Short mmCIF file of C-alpha atoms in Angstrom, two decimals:
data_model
loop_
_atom_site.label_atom_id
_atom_site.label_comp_id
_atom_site.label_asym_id
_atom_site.label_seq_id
_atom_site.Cartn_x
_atom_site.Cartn_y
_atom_site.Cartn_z
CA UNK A 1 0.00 0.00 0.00
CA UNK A 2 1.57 3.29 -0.78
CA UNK A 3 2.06 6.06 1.53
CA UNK A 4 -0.52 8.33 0.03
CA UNK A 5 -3.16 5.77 0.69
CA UNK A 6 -2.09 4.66 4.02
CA UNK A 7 -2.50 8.50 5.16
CA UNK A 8 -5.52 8.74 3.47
CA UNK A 9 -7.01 5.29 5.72
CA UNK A 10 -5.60 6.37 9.04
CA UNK A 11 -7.20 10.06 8.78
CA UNK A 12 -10.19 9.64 6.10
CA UNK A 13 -13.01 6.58 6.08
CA UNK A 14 -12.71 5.88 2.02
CA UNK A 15 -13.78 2.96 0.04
CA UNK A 16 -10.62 1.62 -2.37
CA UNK A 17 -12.90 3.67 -5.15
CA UNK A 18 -12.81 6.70 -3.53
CA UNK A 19 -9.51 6.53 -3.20
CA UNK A 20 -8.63 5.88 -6.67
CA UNK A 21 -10.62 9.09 -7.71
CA UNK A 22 -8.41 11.09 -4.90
CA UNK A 23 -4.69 10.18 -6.06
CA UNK A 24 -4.53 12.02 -9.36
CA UNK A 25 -5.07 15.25 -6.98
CA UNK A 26 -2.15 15.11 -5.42
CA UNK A 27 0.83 15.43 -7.02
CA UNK A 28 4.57 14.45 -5.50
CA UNK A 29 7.10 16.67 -4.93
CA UNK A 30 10.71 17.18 -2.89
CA UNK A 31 11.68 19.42 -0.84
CA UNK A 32 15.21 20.27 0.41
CA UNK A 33 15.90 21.06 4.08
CA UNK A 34 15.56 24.47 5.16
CA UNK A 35 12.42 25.25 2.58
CA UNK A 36 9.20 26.45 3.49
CA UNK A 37 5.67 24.91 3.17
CA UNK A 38 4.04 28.42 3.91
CA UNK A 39 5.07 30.92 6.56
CA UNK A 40 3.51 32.92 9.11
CA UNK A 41 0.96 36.02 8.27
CA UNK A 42 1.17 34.48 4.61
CA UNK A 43 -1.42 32.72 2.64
CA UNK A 44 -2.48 28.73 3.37
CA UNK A 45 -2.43 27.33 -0.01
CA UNK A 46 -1.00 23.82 0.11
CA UNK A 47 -1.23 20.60 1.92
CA UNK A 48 1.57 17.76 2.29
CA UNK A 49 1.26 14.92 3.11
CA UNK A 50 4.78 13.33 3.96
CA UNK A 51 6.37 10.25 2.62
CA UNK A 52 9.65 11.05 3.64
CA UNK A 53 11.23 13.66 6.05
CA UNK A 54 10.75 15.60 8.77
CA UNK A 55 8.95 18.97 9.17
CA UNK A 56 8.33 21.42 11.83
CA UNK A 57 5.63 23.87 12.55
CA UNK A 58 6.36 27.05 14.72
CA UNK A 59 6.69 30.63 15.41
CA UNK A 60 8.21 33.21 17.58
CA UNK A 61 6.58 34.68 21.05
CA UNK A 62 8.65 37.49 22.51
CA UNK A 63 11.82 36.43 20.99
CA UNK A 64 11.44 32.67 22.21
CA UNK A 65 11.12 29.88 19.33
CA UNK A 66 7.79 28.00 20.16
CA UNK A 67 7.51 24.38 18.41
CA UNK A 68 4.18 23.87 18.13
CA UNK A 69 4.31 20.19 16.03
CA UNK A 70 6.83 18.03 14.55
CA UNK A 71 5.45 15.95 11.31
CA UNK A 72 7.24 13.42 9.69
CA UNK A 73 7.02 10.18 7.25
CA UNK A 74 3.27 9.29 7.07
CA UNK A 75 1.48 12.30 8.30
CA UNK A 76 -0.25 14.97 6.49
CA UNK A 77 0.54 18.42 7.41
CA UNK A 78 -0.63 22.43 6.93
CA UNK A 79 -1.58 24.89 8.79
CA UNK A 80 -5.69 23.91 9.19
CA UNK A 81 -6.60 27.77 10.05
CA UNK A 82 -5.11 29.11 7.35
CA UNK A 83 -5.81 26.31 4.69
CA UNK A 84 -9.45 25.58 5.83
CA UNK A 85 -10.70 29.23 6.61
CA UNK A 86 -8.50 31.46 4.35
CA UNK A 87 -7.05 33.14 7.30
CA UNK A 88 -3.39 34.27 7.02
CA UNK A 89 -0.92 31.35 7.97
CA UNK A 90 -0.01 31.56 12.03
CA UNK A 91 3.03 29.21 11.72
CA UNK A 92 6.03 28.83 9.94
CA UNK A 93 6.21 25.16 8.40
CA UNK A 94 10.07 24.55 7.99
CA UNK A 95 11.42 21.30 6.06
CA UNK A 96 13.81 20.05 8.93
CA UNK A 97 15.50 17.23 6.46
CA UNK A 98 15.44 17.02 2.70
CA UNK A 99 11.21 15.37 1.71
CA UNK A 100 9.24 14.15 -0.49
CA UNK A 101 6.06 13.62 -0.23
CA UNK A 102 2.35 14.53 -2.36
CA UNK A 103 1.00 17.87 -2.34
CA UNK A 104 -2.54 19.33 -3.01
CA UNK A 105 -3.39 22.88 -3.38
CA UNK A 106 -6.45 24.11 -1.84
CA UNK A 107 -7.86 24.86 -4.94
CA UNK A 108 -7.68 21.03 -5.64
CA UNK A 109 -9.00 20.18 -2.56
CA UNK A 110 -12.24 22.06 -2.99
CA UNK A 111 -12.90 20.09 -6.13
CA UNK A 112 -12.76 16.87 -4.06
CA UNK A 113 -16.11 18.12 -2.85
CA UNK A 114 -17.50 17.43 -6.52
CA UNK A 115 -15.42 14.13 -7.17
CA UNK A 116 -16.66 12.55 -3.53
CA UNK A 117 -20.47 12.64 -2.40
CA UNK A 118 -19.42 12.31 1.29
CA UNK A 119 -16.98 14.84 0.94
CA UNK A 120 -18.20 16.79 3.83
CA UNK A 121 -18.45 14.09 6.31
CA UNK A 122 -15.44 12.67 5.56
CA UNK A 123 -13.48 16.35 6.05
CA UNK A 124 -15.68 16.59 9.28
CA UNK A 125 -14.29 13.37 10.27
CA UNK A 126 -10.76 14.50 9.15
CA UNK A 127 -11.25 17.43 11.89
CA UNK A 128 -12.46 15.72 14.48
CA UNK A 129 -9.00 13.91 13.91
CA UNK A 130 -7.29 16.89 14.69
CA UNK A 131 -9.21 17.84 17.35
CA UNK A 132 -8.74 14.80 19.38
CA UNK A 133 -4.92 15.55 18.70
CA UNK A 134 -5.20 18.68 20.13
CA UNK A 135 -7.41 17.85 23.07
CA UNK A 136 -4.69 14.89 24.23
CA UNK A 137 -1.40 17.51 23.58
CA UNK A 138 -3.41 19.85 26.36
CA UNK A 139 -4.44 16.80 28.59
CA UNK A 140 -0.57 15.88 28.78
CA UNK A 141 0.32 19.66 29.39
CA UNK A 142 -2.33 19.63 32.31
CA UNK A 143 -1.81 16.34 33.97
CA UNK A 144 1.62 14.98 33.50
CA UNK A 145 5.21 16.15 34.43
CA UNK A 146 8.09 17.25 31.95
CA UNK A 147 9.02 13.69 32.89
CA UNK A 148 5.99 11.72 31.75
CA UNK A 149 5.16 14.27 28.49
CA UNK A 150 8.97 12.94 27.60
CA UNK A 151 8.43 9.29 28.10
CA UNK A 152 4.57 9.69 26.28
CA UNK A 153 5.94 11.57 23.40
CA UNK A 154 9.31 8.78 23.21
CA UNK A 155 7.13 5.94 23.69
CA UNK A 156 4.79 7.06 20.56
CA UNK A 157 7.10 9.19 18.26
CA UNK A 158 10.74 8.05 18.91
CA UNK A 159 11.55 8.13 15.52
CA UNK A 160 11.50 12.07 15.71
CA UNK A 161 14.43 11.80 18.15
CA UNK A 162 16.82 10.49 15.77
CA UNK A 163 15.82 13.01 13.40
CA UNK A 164 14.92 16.31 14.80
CA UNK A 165 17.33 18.79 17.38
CA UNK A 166 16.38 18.01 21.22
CA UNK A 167 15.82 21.36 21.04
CA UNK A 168 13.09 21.22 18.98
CA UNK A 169 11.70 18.37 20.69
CA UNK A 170 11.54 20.49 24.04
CA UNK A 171 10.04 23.28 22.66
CA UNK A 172 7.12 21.18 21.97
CA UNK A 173 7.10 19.48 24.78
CA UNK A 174 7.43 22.97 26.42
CA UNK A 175 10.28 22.41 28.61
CA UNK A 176 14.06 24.12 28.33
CA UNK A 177 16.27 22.39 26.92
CA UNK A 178 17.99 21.62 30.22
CA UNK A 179 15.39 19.85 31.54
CA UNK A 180 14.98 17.68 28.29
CA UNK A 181 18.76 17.28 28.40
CA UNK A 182 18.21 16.11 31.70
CA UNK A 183 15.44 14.16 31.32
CA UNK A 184 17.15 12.38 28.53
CA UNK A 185 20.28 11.54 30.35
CA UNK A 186 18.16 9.90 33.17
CA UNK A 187 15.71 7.53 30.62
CA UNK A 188 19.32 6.78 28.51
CA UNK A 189 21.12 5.18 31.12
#
């Protein structure tokens, strides 16, 4: 099963038709490291989803570098707001390594509303995806220590930490990265 389909199963409920009439849409690309998808207080227009490579997603508060997600091989990735409501883009989406993946444009992914009758429940679905994802990131931020987000986030993403700076990887797990440096240490011995 290719990439592109296995994304598609994991975040969208499509029969093998549907998903036949989906692939020609998006097309596959590369990316070297250090490109952007889109940028901050720009316009939304694309949508990857990865095959290989890592991305990250962030901006800047008050001078600090806030990681807000890392995406890599087998994930889709934009920035929702921007791409779903035509508001400007609130993150920066940097190419961490050298990807490829498949792209759609948002213009292409409004005619998927015409090529699939379900369209809209499937996107709603799609969503509520994201919206889970979102509610368990704040759950961990309320209810567990630096210590427990690090062994969550290791236990269900460790391939990010052969990829991706620890200092990235703190950022989003919003600790310094002293404490993930120390936190590290302590799980690596």
């Amino acid at each position: 099963m290719s990439v592109l389909k296995k994304v598609f199963s994991s975040y969208f409920p499509l029969s093998e038709y549907e998903l036949g009439k989906i692939e020609p849409y998006f097309k596959p690309v590369s990316f070297s490291k250090g490109e952007f998808l889109s940028k901050e207080n720009s316009a939304v227009n694309q949508m990857l989803i990865v095959d290989e490579g890592c991305l990250r997603i962030y901006n800047f508060k008050d001078g600090k570098d806030i990681t807000q997600w890392i995406t890599c091989s087998g994930e889709l990735i934009t920035d929702l707001a921007g791409f779903m409501f035509d508001l400007p883009g609130r993150w920066n989406i940097e190419f961490l390594t050298d990807c490829s993946g498949y792209l759609i444009t948002k213009s292409q992914y409004k005619k998927l509303t015409n090529e699939i009758d379900n369209w809209s429940v499937i996107e709603n679905k799609f969503i509520a995806k994201c919206f889970i994802t979102l509610e368990d990131r704040v759950y961990s931020f309320l209810s567990m220590s630096a210590e427990e987000r690090y062994e969550h986030f290791f236990k269900y993403r460790r391939e990010i930490f052969n990829h991706v700076s620890q200092q990235y990887i703190a950022s989003l797990l919003g600790m310094t990265p002293e404490t993930f440096s120390r936190i590290r240490k302590k799980h690596s011995s």
